[in-house]
XYZ file of C-alpha atoms in Angstrom:
704
model
C 13.360 26.308 -80.510
C 12.625 22.557 -80.715
C 13.800 20.011 -78.152
C 16.043 18.422 -80.933
C 17.763 21.740 -81.474
C 18.241 22.238 -77.693
C 19.882 18.821 -77.508
C 22.044 19.525 -80.498
C 23.267 22.735 -79.031
C 23.768 21.156 -75.621
C 26.026 18.442 -77.291
C 28.630 21.110 -77.974
C 29.403 21.075 -74.175
C 30.696 17.518 -74.334
C 34.319 18.555 -73.892
C 33.491 20.714 -70.864
C 35.047 18.350 -68.374
C 38.503 18.567 -69.857
C 38.406 22.348 -70.182
C 36.868 23.348 -66.901
C 39.493 25.281 -64.834
C 39.590 28.043 -62.358
C 40.339 31.446 -63.780
C 43.912 32.577 -63.369
C 44.363 34.091 -59.861
C 40.868 32.962 -58.670
C 40.674 32.151 -55.026
C 38.474 29.168 -53.990
C 36.881 31.043 -51.078
C 36.457 34.430 -52.804
C 37.788 37.787 -51.900
C 37.244 37.260 -48.240
C 40.200 34.793 -48.379
C 42.677 37.667 -48.256
C 41.486 38.476 -44.758
C 42.639 35.161 -43.403
C 46.156 34.016 -42.719
C 47.486 30.911 -44.470
C 47.351 29.036 -41.152
C 43.609 29.946 -40.697
C 42.879 28.809 -44.221
C 44.656 25.537 -43.740
C 42.920 24.980 -40.388
C 39.534 25.562 -41.965
C 40.242 23.246 -44.848
C 41.417 20.557 -42.453
C 38.213 20.875 -40.398
C 36.134 20.558 -43.640
C 38.034 17.459 -44.676
C 37.703 15.821 -41.208
C 33.927 16.431 -40.988
C 33.554 15.067 -44.578
C 35.573 11.969 -43.899
C 33.584 11.427 -40.678
C 30.352 11.498 -42.674
C 31.794 9.905 -45.795
C 28.742 7.620 -46.264
C 26.367 10.584 -46.397
C 28.819 12.503 -48.652
C 28.863 9.575 -51.110
C 25.068 9.345 -51.114
C 24.851 13.101 -51.819
C 27.160 12.880 -54.790
C 25.312 9.907 -56.240
C 21.978 11.801 -55.770
C 23.409 14.905 -57.341
C 24.234 12.981 -60.601
C 20.817 11.339 -60.505
C 19.067 14.653 -59.956
C 20.753 16.283 -63.066
C 19.948 13.215 -65.135
C 16.290 13.075 -63.934
C 15.879 16.826 -64.582
C 17.031 16.439 -68.180
C 14.783 13.382 -68.562
C 11.772 15.284 -67.169
C 12.448 18.365 -69.350
C 13.362 16.715 -72.682
C 11.796 13.284 -72.471
C 13.530 9.897 -72.815
C 13.025 9.641 -76.603
C 14.524 13.041 -77.389
C 17.238 12.632 -74.787
C 18.631 9.301 -75.780
C 17.885 9.336 -79.539
C 20.917 11.580 -80.198
C 24.329 10.048 -79.476
C 25.958 13.468 -79.167
C 23.363 14.543 -76.600
C 24.024 11.496 -74.499
C 27.729 12.240 -74.676
C 27.251 15.870 -73.601
C 25.084 14.826 -70.670
C 27.656 12.220 -69.642
C 30.335 14.866 -69.739
C 28.311 17.471 -67.809
C 27.269 15.186 -64.925
C 30.892 14.742 -63.623
C 31.344 18.560 -63.671
C 28.213 19.020 -61.668
C 29.249 16.224 -59.226
C 32.662 17.779 -58.856
C 31.161 21.206 -58.052
C 28.845 19.554 -55.498
C 31.811 17.653 -53.976
C 33.401 21.097 -53.239
C 30.415 23.142 -52.387
C 28.623 20.765 -49.928
C 31.513 20.233 -47.493
C 32.481 24.007 -47.724
C 28.868 24.894 -46.781
C 29.208 22.764 -43.653
C 26.732 20.192 -44.462
C 28.742 17.419 -42.870
C 29.389 19.294 -39.663
C 25.740 19.197 -38.752
C 24.021 16.597 -36.630
C 21.089 15.827 -38.945
C 19.319 13.596 -36.438
C 18.648 16.857 -34.491
C 18.071 18.925 -37.679
C 15.583 21.878 -37.731
C 14.476 24.496 -40.254
C 17.772 26.449 -40.202
C 19.720 23.294 -41.101
C 17.468 22.659 -44.122
C 17.837 26.311 -45.201
C 21.687 25.746 -45.246
C 21.151 22.668 -47.346
C 19.013 24.630 -49.870
C 21.652 27.369 -49.950
C 24.423 24.775 -50.657
C 22.292 23.299 -53.548
C 21.627 26.764 -54.990
C 25.332 27.696 -54.946
C 26.257 24.461 -56.583
C 23.588 24.741 -59.262
C 24.370 28.337 -60.058
C 28.112 27.603 -60.229
C 27.401 24.742 -62.703
C 25.169 27.025 -64.786
C 27.917 29.736 -64.766
C 30.439 27.192 -65.921
C 28.132 26.097 -68.779
C 27.596 29.739 -69.774
C 31.291 30.561 -69.690
C 32.012 27.585 -71.890
C 29.273 27.881 -74.568
C 26.626 30.415 -73.552
C 23.118 29.898 -72.243
C 21.886 28.581 -75.582
C 23.349 25.073 -74.978
C 21.043 24.196 -72.050
C 17.508 25.090 -71.205
C 17.280 27.168 -68.025
C 14.436 24.991 -66.892
C 16.671 21.973 -66.515
C 18.639 23.758 -63.772
C 15.385 24.845 -62.104
C 14.107 21.292 -62.121
C 17.393 19.924 -60.914
C 17.314 22.309 -57.913
C 13.912 21.037 -56.927
C 14.699 17.443 -57.469
C 18.077 17.580 -55.620
C 16.601 19.513 -52.693
C 13.816 16.921 -52.353
C 16.301 13.972 -52.559
C 18.900 15.350 -50.067
C 16.320 16.500 -47.615
C 14.408 13.272 -47.980
C 17.528 11.217 -47.137
C 18.192 13.253 -44.040
C 14.614 13.053 -42.788
C 14.688 9.249 -43.448
C 17.902 8.936 -41.512
C 16.457 11.002 -38.666
C 13.264 8.865 -38.474
C 15.272 5.661 -38.466
C 17.462 6.991 -35.733
C 14.414 7.850 -33.674
C 12.934 4.372 -34.198
C 16.245 2.770 -33.132
C 16.434 4.811 -30.011
C 12.819 4.496 -28.929
C 11.807 1.482 -26.934
C 9.000 0.856 -29.477
C 7.883 2.576 -32.526
C 5.108 4.419 -30.570
C 7.443 5.668 -27.916
C 6.208 3.401 -25.098
C 8.384 1.290 -22.896
C 8.860 -2.384 -23.576
C 8.061 -3.490 -20.007
C 4.368 -2.508 -19.176
C 4.973 -2.821 -15.398
C 7.550 0.037 -15.570
C 5.334 2.464 -17.481
C 4.255 5.635 -15.534
C 1.281 7.226 -17.277
C 1.545 11.005 -17.243
C -0.886 13.761 -18.176
C 0.717 16.895 -19.619
C -0.821 20.361 -19.159
C -0.272 22.986 -21.910
C 0.949 21.795 -25.331
C 3.593 24.125 -26.530
C 7.316 24.521 -27.264
C 8.422 22.920 -23.943
C 6.035 19.973 -24.518
C 7.368 19.335 -28.035
C 10.936 19.332 -26.781
C 10.050 17.013 -23.917
C 8.169 14.619 -26.175
C 11.090 14.503 -28.688
C 13.483 13.668 -25.878
C 11.205 10.926 -24.543
C 11.297 9.322 -27.940
C 15.138 9.245 -27.823
C 15.508 8.008 -24.271
C 15.651 4.228 -23.787
C 15.602 4.558 -19.974
C 12.586 6.768 -19.616
C 9.541 5.088 -17.932
C 7.136 7.968 -18.629
C 4.198 7.250 -20.908
C 2.410 10.453 -22.012
C -1.307 9.530 -22.289
C -2.676 12.993 -23.178
C -2.674 16.745 -22.852
C -4.899 19.326 -21.252
C -5.199 22.767 -22.815
C -6.985 26.065 -21.904
C -8.457 26.282 -25.448
C -11.518 24.082 -26.253
C -10.582 24.450 -29.976
C -7.455 22.337 -29.295
C -9.348 19.283 -28.086
C -8.742 16.320 -30.414
C -5.483 17.841 -31.768
C -2.330 15.754 -31.689
C 1.244 16.664 -30.770
C 3.792 13.936 -31.692
C 1.036 11.304 -31.432
C -0.147 12.455 -27.964
C -3.857 13.704 -28.072
C -5.372 16.821 -26.412
C -8.076 15.119 -24.317
C -9.827 18.212 -23.124
C -9.593 21.588 -21.378
C -8.230 22.284 -17.947
C -11.800 22.799 -16.714
C -12.505 19.193 -17.664
C -9.691 17.735 -15.542
C -11.771 15.350 -13.538
C -13.746 14.127 -16.569
C -10.524 13.435 -18.463
C -9.105 11.508 -15.530
C -12.299 9.509 -15.238
C -12.115 8.645 -18.965
C -8.473 7.594 -18.685
C -9.216 5.462 -15.626
C -11.975 3.607 -17.481
C -9.372 2.633 -20.127
C -6.950 1.630 -17.385
C -4.684 4.502 -18.205
C -5.145 6.742 -15.125
C -2.148 9.049 -14.901
C 0.057 8.903 -11.840
C 1.841 12.105 -12.686
C 0.660 15.629 -13.753
C 3.327 17.644 -15.556
C 2.991 21.347 -16.381
C 4.872 21.894 -19.633
C 4.433 25.693 -19.616
C 5.062 28.342 -16.997
C 2.235 28.361 -14.413
C 2.008 32.148 -14.916
C 0.771 31.523 -18.468
C -2.455 29.875 -17.256
C -5.573 32.042 -16.721
C -6.516 33.081 -13.163
C -6.085 30.365 -10.580
C -6.232 27.486 -13.064
C -2.853 26.127 -12.184
C -3.532 26.187 -8.433
C -6.895 24.584 -8.910
C -5.306 21.782 -11.058
C -2.606 21.206 -8.379
C -5.271 20.804 -5.654
C -7.387 18.480 -7.813
C -4.316 16.335 -8.685
C -3.285 16.183 -5.118
C -6.709 14.924 -3.980
C -6.408 12.146 -6.572
C -2.934 11.119 -5.350
C -1.035 12.302 -8.378
C 2.479 13.690 -8.261
C 2.649 17.277 -9.725
C 5.756 18.570 -11.423
C 6.816 21.072 -14.000
C 9.314 21.244 -16.782
C 12.201 23.624 -17.141
C 11.705 26.612 -19.371
C 12.281 25.880 -23.133
C 15.519 27.954 -23.043
C 17.003 25.400 -20.587
C 15.484 22.357 -22.324
C 17.279 23.323 -25.614
C 20.577 22.742 -24.041
C 20.118 18.939 -24.059
C 18.424 16.315 -26.208
C 18.143 13.509 -23.574
C 14.954 13.114 -21.603
C 16.969 11.911 -18.576
C 18.362 15.434 -18.431
C 14.872 16.955 -18.588
C 14.645 17.419 -14.848
C 11.046 17.378 -13.510
C 10.916 19.946 -10.772
C 8.489 20.073 -7.945
C 6.038 22.985 -7.894
C 7.244 25.813 -5.786
C 5.421 28.797 -4.443
C 7.517 30.986 -6.876
C 5.852 29.177 -9.715
C 2.381 30.153 -8.581
C 3.205 33.718 -7.839
C 5.450 34.335 -10.860
C 3.978 36.746 -13.361
C 4.247 36.742 -17.185
C 7.681 38.095 -18.034
C 7.883 41.714 -19.113
C 9.433 42.263 -22.523
C 13.123 42.953 -22.045
C 15.279 45.029 -24.314
C 18.162 42.550 -24.530
C 20.094 44.715 -26.900
C 20.028 47.610 -24.555
C 21.165 45.400 -21.644
C 24.031 44.089 -23.718
C 25.106 47.564 -24.689
C 24.935 48.545 -21.006
C 27.141 45.693 -19.652
C 29.213 44.212 -22.472
C 32.931 44.975 -22.390
C 32.658 47.044 -19.166
C 34.242 46.482 -15.797
C 31.392 45.807 -13.358
C 31.589 45.658 -9.496
C 28.811 44.142 -7.354
C 28.687 44.818 -3.542
C 26.837 42.227 -1.486
C 27.470 39.827 -4.381
C 26.920 36.693 -2.242
C 23.479 37.682 -1.041
C 20.164 36.642 -2.538
C 19.717 39.697 -4.744
C 23.467 40.178 -5.235
C 24.095 36.688 -6.481
C 21.297 36.787 -8.976
C 22.428 40.195 -10.119
C 26.046 38.893 -10.500
C 24.868 35.906 -12.638
C 22.705 38.049 -14.920
C 25.515 40.570 -15.299
C 28.038 37.750 -16.118
C 25.691 36.465 -18.810
C 25.791 39.852 -20.591
C 29.618 39.670 -21.156
C 31.420 42.255 -18.970
C 35.155 42.656 -19.623
C 35.648 41.924 -15.850
C 33.316 41.088 -12.980
C 34.415 42.157 -9.469
C 32.423 40.565 -6.667
C 32.563 41.999 -3.176
C 31.147 40.655 0.109
C 31.860 40.681 3.762
C 30.896 36.991 4.238
C 33.642 34.564 3.302
C 31.154 31.702 2.655
C 28.868 33.831 0.542
C 31.806 35.121 -1.532
C 33.160 31.637 -2.014
C 29.722 30.411 -3.104
C 29.155 33.032 -5.787
C 32.786 32.710 -6.986
C 32.345 28.984 -7.386
C 29.068 29.478 -9.187
C 30.648 31.908 -11.628
C 33.625 29.550 -12.210
C 31.205 26.700 -13.142
C 28.711 28.655 -15.291
C 30.666 31.661 -16.599
C 34.285 30.554 -16.717
C 35.013 32.718 -19.717
C 34.232 35.910 -17.850
C 37.341 37.425 -16.105
C 36.501 37.875 -12.422
C 37.942 38.953 -9.057
C 36.548 38.163 -5.601
C 37.292 40.413 -2.599
C 36.396 40.109 1.029
C 35.416 43.645 2.055
C 33.023 45.410 4.445
C 31.673 48.546 2.778
C 32.220 50.357 6.104
C 36.022 49.932 5.479
C 36.826 52.997 3.329
C 40.494 52.089 2.818
C 39.791 48.497 1.734
C 36.981 49.669 -0.525
C 39.178 52.332 -2.084
C 41.999 49.856 -2.804
C 39.548 47.611 -4.719
C 38.347 50.487 -6.737
C 41.906 51.620 -7.423
C 42.913 48.104 -8.577
C 39.968 47.443 -10.930
C 38.603 50.979 -11.763
C 34.992 49.658 -12.285
C 32.851 51.431 -14.805
C 29.539 50.184 -13.342
C 28.778 49.504 -9.729
C 25.762 47.647 -8.362
C 25.267 48.228 -4.707
C 23.311 45.374 -3.130
C 25.187 45.243 0.227
C 22.932 46.025 3.154
C 21.542 44.965 6.503
C 17.964 44.172 5.474
C 16.177 42.282 8.259
C 13.814 44.650 10.088
C 14.021 43.012 13.531
C 17.801 42.732 13.474
C 18.329 46.371 12.483
C 15.602 47.442 14.972
C 17.647 45.849 17.789
C 20.979 46.969 16.347
C 20.358 50.491 15.109
C 23.915 51.661 15.137
C 25.010 48.679 12.933
C 22.238 49.523 10.575
C 23.436 53.158 10.269
C 27.103 52.212 9.747
C 26.264 49.732 6.929
C 23.197 51.144 5.184
C 23.928 54.804 5.532
C 27.697 55.285 5.967
C 28.495 52.171 3.811
C 26.422 53.484 0.945
C 28.154 56.888 1.169
C 31.561 55.124 1.030
C 30.615 53.241 -2.141
C 29.073 56.291 -3.828
C 32.157 58.394 -3.079
C 34.425 55.664 -4.467
C 32.313 55.667 -7.615
C 32.728 59.398 -8.006
C 36.415 59.414 -7.044
C 37.410 56.674 -9.463
C 35.449 57.801 -12.484
C 32.758 55.190 -12.828
C 29.901 55.662 -15.303
C 27.213 54.911 -12.828
C 26.125 53.312 -9.571
C 22.851 51.408 -9.081
C 21.595 51.110 -5.599
C 19.097 48.394 -4.496
C 16.445 49.776 -2.232
C 13.250 48.549 -0.538
C 9.604 49.478 -0.184
C 10.161 49.659 3.587
C 11.673 53.160 3.119
C 8.124 54.606 2.563
C 6.695 56.065 5.774
C 8.943 53.689 7.567
C 8.280 52.917 11.324
C 11.575 50.952 11.633
C 15.209 51.645 11.518
C 16.020 49.472 8.538
C 13.604 51.365 6.354
C 14.816 54.716 7.673
C 18.473 53.950 6.976
C 17.656 52.830 3.436
C 15.605 56.032 2.956
C 18.696 58.128 3.830
C 20.702 56.069 1.362
C 18.116 56.858 -1.255
C 18.174 60.553 -0.537
C 21.954 60.619 -0.672
C 22.208 58.961 -4.059
C 19.438 61.220 -5.380
C 21.285 64.405 -4.268
C 24.520 63.085 -5.703
C 22.767 62.300 -9.004
C 21.375 65.793 -9.256
C 24.724 67.402 -8.493
C 26.566 65.209 -11.032
C 24.010 65.872 -13.702
C 25.635 69.271 -14.074
C 29.040 67.709 -14.772
C 30.224 66.903 -18.281
C 31.116 63.279 -17.566
C 29.515 62.948 -14.111
C 28.378 59.492 -13.052
C 24.735 58.501 -12.653
C 23.456 57.466 -9.225
C 20.368 55.297 -9.793
C 18.116 53.819 -7.063
C 15.713 50.914 -7.785
C 13.090 50.256 -5.160
C 11.057 47.123 -4.826
C 9.246 44.930 -2.318
C 9.801 41.466 -0.956
C 11.585 38.850 -3.186
C 10.497 35.274 -2.911
C 13.018 32.838 -1.455
C 15.648 35.342 -0.348
C 17.772 34.264 2.622
C 16.083 34.714 5.947
C 12.802 35.708 4.329
C 9.238 34.395 4.579
C 9.489 31.353 2.342
C 12.517 29.745 3.902
C 10.992 30.210 7.353
C 7.718 28.587 6.241
C 9.658 25.728 4.701
C 11.555 25.180 7.971
C 8.357 25.275 10.018
C 6.679 22.805 7.608
C 9.594 20.405 7.935
C 8.947 20.416 11.664
C 5.237 19.739 11.166
C 4.128 23.298 11.855
C 2.691 25.530 12.996
C 3.353 28.231 10.447
C 3.658 31.520 12.285
C 2.423 34.920 10.968
C 2.226 38.149 12.908
C -1.224 39.352 11.832
C -4.074 37.803 9.746
C -4.477 40.964 7.649
C -0.855 41.648 6.942
C -0.083 42.125 3.189
C 3.169 42.287 1.312
C 4.294 42.852 -2.233
C 6.090 39.866 -3.676
C 8.223 39.310 -6.776
C 10.694 36.596 -7.857
C 14.347 37.389 -7.569
C 14.945 36.812 -11.255
C 12.178 39.294 -12.255
C 13.410 41.883 -9.746
C 16.959 41.736 -11.146
C 15.854 41.782 -14.788
C 13.783 44.896 -14.253
C 16.605 46.455 -12.165
C 19.050 45.974 -15.041
C 16.528 47.295 -17.571
C 15.811 50.505 -15.595
C 19.500 50.970 -14.905
C 20.432 50.646 -18.551
C 17.867 53.317 -19.579
C 18.846 55.663 -16.766
C 22.662 55.480 -17.259
C 22.807 55.213 -21.056
C 20.069 57.627 -21.976
C 20.537 60.028 -19.046
C 16.868 59.767 -18.006
C 15.352 61.396 -14.958
C 18.101 62.975 -12.835
C 17.206 62.490 -9.201
C 14.533 59.983 -10.100
C 14.036 56.719 -8.127
C 12.828 53.782 -10.116
C 10.134 51.713 -8.474
C 9.357 48.195 -9.868
C 5.730 47.283 -10.638
C 5.057 44.703 -7.923
C 1.446 43.910 -8.939
C -1.111 43.579 -6.101
C -0.033 42.898 -2.469
C -0.792 39.406 -1.173
C -1.912 38.422 2.340
C 0.821 36.600 4.186
C -1.718 34.172 5.604
C -2.641 33.240 2.034
C 0.996 32.471 1.253
C 1.109 30.198 4.296
C -1.986 28.292 3.112
C -0.643 27.958 -0.344
C 2.617 26.498 0.933
C 0.747 24.055 3.119
C -1.267 22.803 0.191
C 1.792 22.589 -2.071
C 3.334 20.313 0.603
C 0.352 17.976 0.271
C -1.359 19.017 3.534
C -4.636 20.760 4.420
C -4.289 24.112 6.267
C -5.822 24.212 9.777
C -6.300 20.431 9.736
C -2.869 18.817 9.039
C -0.834 21.982 9.660
C -1.887 24.893 11.861
C -1.273 28.515 11.295
C -0.487 30.542 14.423
C -0.923 34.285 14.902
C 1.987 35.477 17.091
C 1.476 39.287 17.048
C 3.213 42.150 15.321
C 6.860 42.832 15.955
C 8.527 46.202 16.710
C 8.776 48.354 13.564
C 6.517 46.141 11.523
C 3.725 47.559 9.267
C 0.496 45.893 8.298
C 0.706 47.140 4.691
C 3.809 48.179 2.737
C 3.671 51.075 0.266
C 5.763 51.711 -2.888
C 5.337 55.503 -3.018
C 5.493 58.254 -0.435
C 2.654 60.805 -0.589
C 5.200 63.581 -1.078
C 6.845 61.917 -4.098
C 6.030 63.020 -7.597
C 5.219 59.987 -9.797
C 6.524 59.802 -13.382
C 6.335 57.105 -16.007
C 9.719 56.262 -17.556
C 9.718 54.381 -20.902
C 10.567 51.061 -19.231
C 7.952 48.342 -19.109
C 7.224 47.143 -15.574
C 8.889 50.188 -13.911
C 7.525 53.389 -12.442
C 9.331 56.524 -11.427
C 9.224 58.534 -8.196
C 10.893 61.935 -7.529
C 11.254 62.599 -3.791
C 11.835 66.091 -2.513
C 15.631 66.319 -2.546
C 17.672 67.182 0.550
C 20.680 69.455 -0.011
C 23.934 67.475 -0.231
C 25.747 69.525 2.439
C 22.934 68.816 4.881
C 23.280 65.098 4.248
C 27.019 65.107 4.578
C 26.703 66.883 7.901
C 24.036 64.477 9.143
C 25.942 61.416 8.003
C 29.100 62.661 9.819
C 27.159 63.015 13.042
C 25.417 59.655 12.515
C 28.830 57.969 11.949
C 30.211 59.462 15.149
C 27.172 58.482 17.292
C 26.906 54.993 15.769
C 30.617 54.337 16.155
C 30.317 55.285 19.846
C 27.178 53.050 20.272
C 25.069 56.130 21.237
C 21.717 54.677 20.245
C 19.724 57.603 21.673
C 21.690 60.162 19.627
C 21.326 58.010 16.491
C 17.576 57.729 16.833
C 17.226 61.413 17.659
C 19.292 62.404 14.596
C 17.263 60.126 12.376
C 14.038 61.685 13.554
C 15.358 65.116 12.826
C 16.355 64.433 9.178
C 13.280 62.267 8.489
C 10.252 64.055 9.910
C 7.932 61.083 9.305
C 10.247 58.563 11.056
C 8.373 57.141 14.043
C 10.796 54.328 15.149
C 13.085 54.312 18.102
C 10.995 53.095 21.034
C 12.308 49.541 20.940
C 15.877 50.708 20.759
C 15.534 53.154 23.573
C 13.913 50.476 25.681
C 16.842 48.182 25.210
C 14.867 45.287 23.722
C 16.707 41.997 23.314
C 16.016 38.865 21.386
C 15.103 35.707 23.210
C 14.801 32.113 21.906
C 10.993 32.131 21.798
C 10.947 34.918 19.210
C 13.655 33.586 16.863
C 11.166 32.419 14.214
C 9.538 35.833 14.109
C 12.707 37.702 13.254
C 12.978 36.884 9.479
C 9.526 37.226 8.115
C 9.825 40.711 6.816
């Protein structure tokens, strides 16, 4: 078929404009429209109209370009001589263009093109743009076909029009975005106008966070930071550019890069890590921090990319000082987010000890997973107030209840369970400080042993799906009362779990055991910070003492993951989950790192003092008892241990006697009973000797 014939046949569509109508009974939004009420449809149409009016200039440009794209497509396919030599062809084209423009005028707003902020556009936004163009073009082609059949227009014209219109509309948006960036930036190169206010910064680790940060810097008129280059672990990246900022060398070439910049009078005054410090090999991050400190540079880090995406202003990109948790944090284990959401979403969840270090992080992560109600319980008014305020600010959409309650109080605890009937219970309430429980053994028993029994029995009585108990590595071969009381709590939950496994709808009782968490209240890191603020010395009890360390966030994430698998998939009845804590770290090394992070030199600017081991304190903690069978559950970052179970009647009898002795303050009977039920328990000497705390030992009490 010749081009002349094609034009001749196309001319028959000249009256299409007048005849184009919706088919009788057709609904403008398709069959799905029947699902919506008239009010919803009217509301959606009103929102579309408002967004279109708000962006009327862009809307007008899009319609003009739509007409031009169809005209250009015909011109490219048929040629100017053929297209305009036939008066009928010109008339048919003139009649078809308004139809296409009218279709675009309906399709583009309906697709939401004018609700989007194109100056922040990304790939998904341009995919929506392409989808809108395809819908409009196919609708136009369908209209042509229904009127006169495919013979009146070459298919290739529609294909060319799609490519042309996509290029034009995307090009306009990209142009608007670039002009917007130029208008916002202090200069076209992103530098500040006043040279005296520029702060040269060297960035470490090009990546997603760095890209977001540089984009924000370009938009921020008030920023005084001037990125002069990047360092990267990979030599292959040297010479590459990210948003105009060059990769100057590897992290091993730090001093040479600084010397080169100094020769060009661009010596950076700030070193910014744009990726998590755990992502760098070996001790690279710590070495860079030390080198930068020697050169008088300020060292900071960016927030994770997930937090940076919440804002587009560089002023909101808070640069945070390097903390010890940054150096000790490990690469994040892959989490099964879908499993966590299935585990928590639309369930009533109760957390004991919700205001504590572990309990508060657990509460926040649970709230983020969408429970139907979150019940927080704590015996500290201030802690309860703090976590309730935090939830109100960050998770206001989650229904919540806050209750002052000591888990020793059976009646109060039962009334809370009766009111809310929780489906999942996370038990984080405990007395956790070794020296305090060592000197107050009866209180340790009443809270850690009897209190855990109270919570577990309420779980069973009120039909919860499961209970997750937070435990500690100090239960293994424990020489102290705190570890021994938590060991009894583990054994009780294990025996209950085994017994309920035989019930049709019996609850699961899951125990998760892990070591020290960094930054928890009354722990090692806050103590060292307080001592550093006083100018030292930093006190440790033994130069060879080692501990397992993990960030609170990681510990809670793995706890939730293990709990989800155990409760939902009914894995390992009677099994205790043990988090992979990595390798233990010397406490004296932690002290040295903190001194260096504060900008001082250990043993020169700030001293480290050895003060001797405290009662009940071990040199090395253990995660597994020799008698425990080790298993490998299908949860990354989690191990399994199966202790030899103790019959539930024996535990009930022992707990009853312990409750009686502890309530009477009979320390000798409490210790003797503990030794009988736990053959390996070696504590008790300090309690029986009536040890007391004096002012000179206050700083020792909270290291473990």
